[in-house]
Amino acid sequence: MQDLISIFNQKGWHKSFYAFREDTWTGMNYELGTGKLKWDEEGKPMRQDNSLWDVIKKDLQTHK
């Protein structure tokens, strides 16, 4: 992911999220990471720090 973000930044290309925090589908929610999901009492996936989201979050904070 970091490699792709670096290329996008270098070329000045736009980055956007698809279905960020979608209610019914978690397939593209980078906050959830790549491992097995943990669920809360309400049946929603729990967001937690993970290496994939850390790369994206760092770029978002750097390029506001």
CSV table of N, CA and C in Angstrom, one decimal:
chain,number,residue,atom,x,y,z
A,1,MET,N,0.8,-1.2,0.0
A,1,MET,CA,0.0,0.0,0.0
A,1,MET,C,0.9,1.3,0.0
A,2,GLN,N,1.9,1.2,0.8
A,2,GLN,CA,2.8,2.4,0.9
A,2,GLN,C,3.4,2.7,-0.5
A,3,ASP,N,3.8,1.7,-1.3
A,3,ASP,CA,4.4,1.9,-2.6
A,3,ASP,C,3.4,2.6,-3.5
A,4,LEU,N,2.1,2.2,-3.5
A,4,LEU,CA,1.1,2.8,-4.3
A,4,LEU,C,0.8,4.2,-3.9
A,5,ILE,N,0.7,4.5,-2.6
A,5,ILE,CA,0.5,5.8,-2.1
A,5,ILE,C,1.7,6.8,-2.5
A,6,SER,N,2.9,6.3,-2.4
A,6,SER,CA,4.1,7.0,-2.8
A,6,SER,C,4.0,7.4,-4.3
A,7,ILE,N,3.6,6.5,-5.2
A,7,ILE,CA,3.5,6.8,-6.6
A,7,ILE,C,2.4,7.8,-6.8
A,8,PHE,N,1.2,7.6,-6.2
A,8,PHE,CA,0.1,8.6,-6.4
A,8,PHE,C,0.6,10.0,-5.9
A,9,ASN,N,1.3,10.1,-4.8
A,9,ASN,CA,1.7,11.4,-4.3
A,9,ASN,C,2.7,12.0,-5.3
A,10,GLN,N,3.7,11.2,-5.7
A,10,GLN,CA,4.7,11.7,-6.6
A,10,GLN,C,4.1,12.2,-8.0
A,11,LYS,N,3.1,11.6,-8.5
A,11,LYS,CA,2.5,12.0,-9.7
A,11,LYS,C,1.4,13.0,-9.6
A,12,GLY,N,1.0,13.3,-8.3
A,12,GLY,CA,0.0,14.2,-8.0
A,12,GLY,C,-1.4,13.7,-8.3
A,13,TRP,N,-1.6,12.4,-8.3
A,13,TRP,CA,-2.8,11.7,-8.6
A,13,TRP,C,-3.8,11.8,-7.4
A,14,HIS,N,-5.1,11.9,-7.7
A,14,HIS,CA,-6.1,11.9,-6.6
A,14,HIS,C,-6.2,10.5,-6.0
A,15,LYS,N,-6.5,10.5,-4.7
A,15,LYS,CA,-6.8,9.3,-3.9
A,15,LYS,C,-8.1,9.4,-3.3
A,16,SER,N,-8.9,8.4,-3.3
A,16,SER,CA,-10.2,8.4,-2.6
A,16,SER,C,-10.5,7.0,-2.1
A,17,PHE,N,-11.5,7.0,-1.2
A,17,PHE,CA,-11.9,5.7,-0.6
A,17,PHE,C,-13.2,5.2,-1.3
A,18,TYR,N,-13.3,3.9,-1.4
A,18,TYR,CA,-14.6,3.4,-1.9
A,18,TYR,C,-15.3,2.8,-0.7
A,19,ALA,N,-16.6,3.2,-0.5
A,19,ALA,CA,-17.4,2.7,0.5
A,19,ALA,C,-16.8,2.7,1.9
A,20,PHE,N,-16.2,3.9,2.2
A,20,PHE,CA,-15.6,4.0,3.5
A,20,PHE,C,-16.6,3.9,4.6
A,21,ARG,N,-16.4,3.0,5.6
A,21,ARG,CA,-17.3,2.7,6.7
A,21,ARG,C,-18.7,2.4,6.3
A,22,GLU,N,-18.8,1.6,5.2
A,22,GLU,CA,-20.1,1.1,4.7
A,22,GLU,C,-20.8,0.3,5.8
A,23,ASP,N,-22.1,0.5,5.9
A,23,ASP,CA,-22.9,-0.1,6.9
A,23,ASP,C,-23.1,-1.6,6.7
A,24,THR,N,-23.2,-2.0,5.4
A,24,THR,CA,-23.6,-3.4,5.1
A,24,THR,C,-22.4,-4.3,4.5
A,25,TRP,N,-21.3,-3.7,4.1
A,25,TRP,CA,-20.2,-4.4,3.5
A,25,TRP,C,-18.9,-3.9,4.0
A,26,THR,N,-18.1,-4.8,4.6
A,26,THR,CA,-16.8,-4.4,5.2
A,26,THR,C,-15.6,-4.7,4.3
A,27,GLY,N,-15.8,-5.1,3.1
A,27,GLY,CA,-14.8,-5.5,2.2
A,27,GLY,C,-13.7,-4.5,1.8
A,28,MET,N,-14.1,-3.2,1.8
A,28,MET,CA,-13.1,-2.2,1.5
A,28,MET,C,-12.9,-1.2,2.7
A,29,ASN,N,-13.2,-1.6,3.9
A,29,ASN,CA,-12.9,-0.8,5.0
A,29,ASN,C,-11.5,-1.1,5.6
A,30,TYR,N,-10.6,-0.2,5.2
A,30,TYR,CA,-9.2,-0.4,5.5
A,30,TYR,C,-8.9,-0.3,7.0
A,31,GLU,N,-9.8,0.3,7.8
A,31,GLU,CA,-9.6,0.4,9.2
A,31,GLU,C,-9.7,-1.0,9.9
A,32,LEU,N,-10.3,-1.9,9.2
A,32,LEU,CA,-10.5,-3.2,9.8
A,32,LEU,C,-9.3,-4.1,9.6
A,33,GLY,N,-8.4,-3.8,8.8
A,33,GLY,CA,-7.2,-4.6,8.6
A,33,GLY,C,-7.4,-5.7,7.7
A,34,THR,N,-6.5,-6.7,7.7
A,34,THR,CA,-6.6,-7.8,6.8
A,34,THR,C,-6.8,-9.1,7.5
A,35,GLY,N,-6.8,-9.1,8.9
A,35,GLY,CA,-7.0,-10.3,9.6
A,35,GLY,C,-8.5,-10.6,9.9
A,36,LYS,N,-8.7,-11.7,10.7
A,36,LYS,CA,-10.1,-12.1,11.0
A,36,LYS,C,-10.7,-10.9,11.8
A,37,LEU,N,-12.0,-10.6,11.5
A,37,LEU,CA,-12.7,-9.5,12.2
A,37,LEU,C,-13.2,-9.9,13.6
A,38,LYS,N,-13.1,-8.9,14.5
A,38,LYS,CA,-13.7,-9.0,15.8
A,38,LYS,C,-15.0,-8.2,15.8
A,39,TRP,N,-16.1,-8.7,16.4
A,39,TRP,CA,-17.4,-8.1,16.4
A,39,TRP,C,-17.8,-7.6,17.8
A,40,ASP,N,-18.5,-6.5,17.8
A,40,ASP,CA,-19.0,-6.0,19.1
A,40,ASP,C,-20.3,-6.5,19.4
A,41,GLU,N,-20.9,-6.1,20.5
A,41,GLU,CA,-22.2,-6.6,21.0
A,41,GLU,C,-23.3,-6.3,20.0
A,42,GLU,N,-23.2,-5.2,19.3
A,42,GLU,CA,-24.2,-4.8,18.3
A,42,GLU,C,-24.1,-5.5,17.0
A,43,GLY,N,-23.1,-6.4,16.8
A,43,GLY,CA,-23.0,-7.1,15.6
A,43,GLY,C,-22.2,-6.3,14.5
A,44,LYS,N,-21.4,-5.3,15.0
A,44,LYS,CA,-20.7,-4.4,14.1
A,44,LYS,C,-19.2,-4.8,14.2
A,45,PRO,N,-18.4,-4.7,13.1
A,45,PRO,CA,-17.0,-5.0,13.3
A,45,PRO,C,-16.3,-3.9,14.1
A,46,MET,N,-15.3,-4.4,14.9
A,46,MET,CA,-14.6,-3.4,15.7
A,46,MET,C,-13.4,-2.9,15.0
A,47,ARG,N,-13.2,-1.6,14.9
A,47,ARG,CA,-12.0,-1.0,14.3
A,47,ARG,C,-10.9,-1.0,15.3
A,48,GLN,N,-9.7,-1.3,14.7
A,48,GLN,CA,-8.5,-1.4,15.6
A,48,GLN,C,-7.3,-1.0,14.7
A,49,ASP,N,-6.3,-0.5,15.4
A,49,ASP,CA,-5.1,-0.2,14.6
A,49,ASP,C,-4.5,-1.4,13.9
A,50,ASN,N,-4.0,-1.2,12.7
A,50,ASN,CA,-3.4,-2.3,11.9
A,50,ASN,C,-2.5,-1.6,11.0
A,51,SER,N,-1.5,-2.4,10.4
A,51,SER,CA,-0.5,-1.9,9.6
A,51,SER,C,-1.0,-1.3,8.3
A,52,LEU,N,-2.1,-1.8,7.7
A,52,LEU,CA,-2.6,-1.3,6.5
A,52,LEU,C,-3.2,0.1,6.7
A,53,TRP,N,-4.0,0.2,7.8
A,53,TRP,CA,-4.6,1.5,8.1
A,53,TRP,C,-3.6,2.5,8.5
A,54,ASP,N,-2.6,2.1,9.2
A,54,ASP,CA,-1.5,3.0,9.7
A,54,ASP,C,-0.8,3.7,8.5
A,55,VAL,N,-0.6,3.0,7.4
A,55,VAL,CA,0.0,3.6,6.2
A,55,VAL,C,-0.9,4.7,5.6
A,56,ILE,N,-2.2,4.4,5.5
A,56,ILE,CA,-3.2,5.3,5.0
A,56,ILE,C,-3.3,6.5,5.9
A,57,LYS,N,-3.5,6.2,7.2
A,57,LYS,CA,-3.7,7.3,8.2
A,57,LYS,C,-2.5,8.3,8.2
A,58,LYS,N,-1.3,7.8,8.1
A,58,LYS,CA,-0.1,8.6,8.1
A,58,LYS,C,-0.1,9.5,6.8
A,59,ASP,N,-0.5,9.0,5.7
A,59,ASP,CA,-0.6,9.8,4.5
A,59,ASP,C,-1.7,10.9,4.6
A,60,LEU,N,-2.8,10.5,5.1
A,60,LEU,CA,-3.9,11.5,5.3
A,60,LEU,C,-3.5,12.6,6.2
A,61,GLN,N,-2.8,12.3,7.2
A,61,GLN,CA,-2.4,13.3,8.2
A,61,GLN,C,-1.3,14.2,7.6
A,62,THR,N,-0.4,13.7,6.7
A,62,THR,CA,0.7,14.4,6.1
A,62,THR,C,0.2,15.3,5.0
A,63,HIS,N,-0.8,14.8,4.2
A,63,HIS,CA,-1.3,15.5,3.0
A,63,HIS,C,-2.7,16.1,3.2
A,64,LYS,N,-2.9,16.9,4.1
A,64,LYS,CA,-4.3,17.5,4.4
A,64,LYS,C,-4.6,18.5,3.3
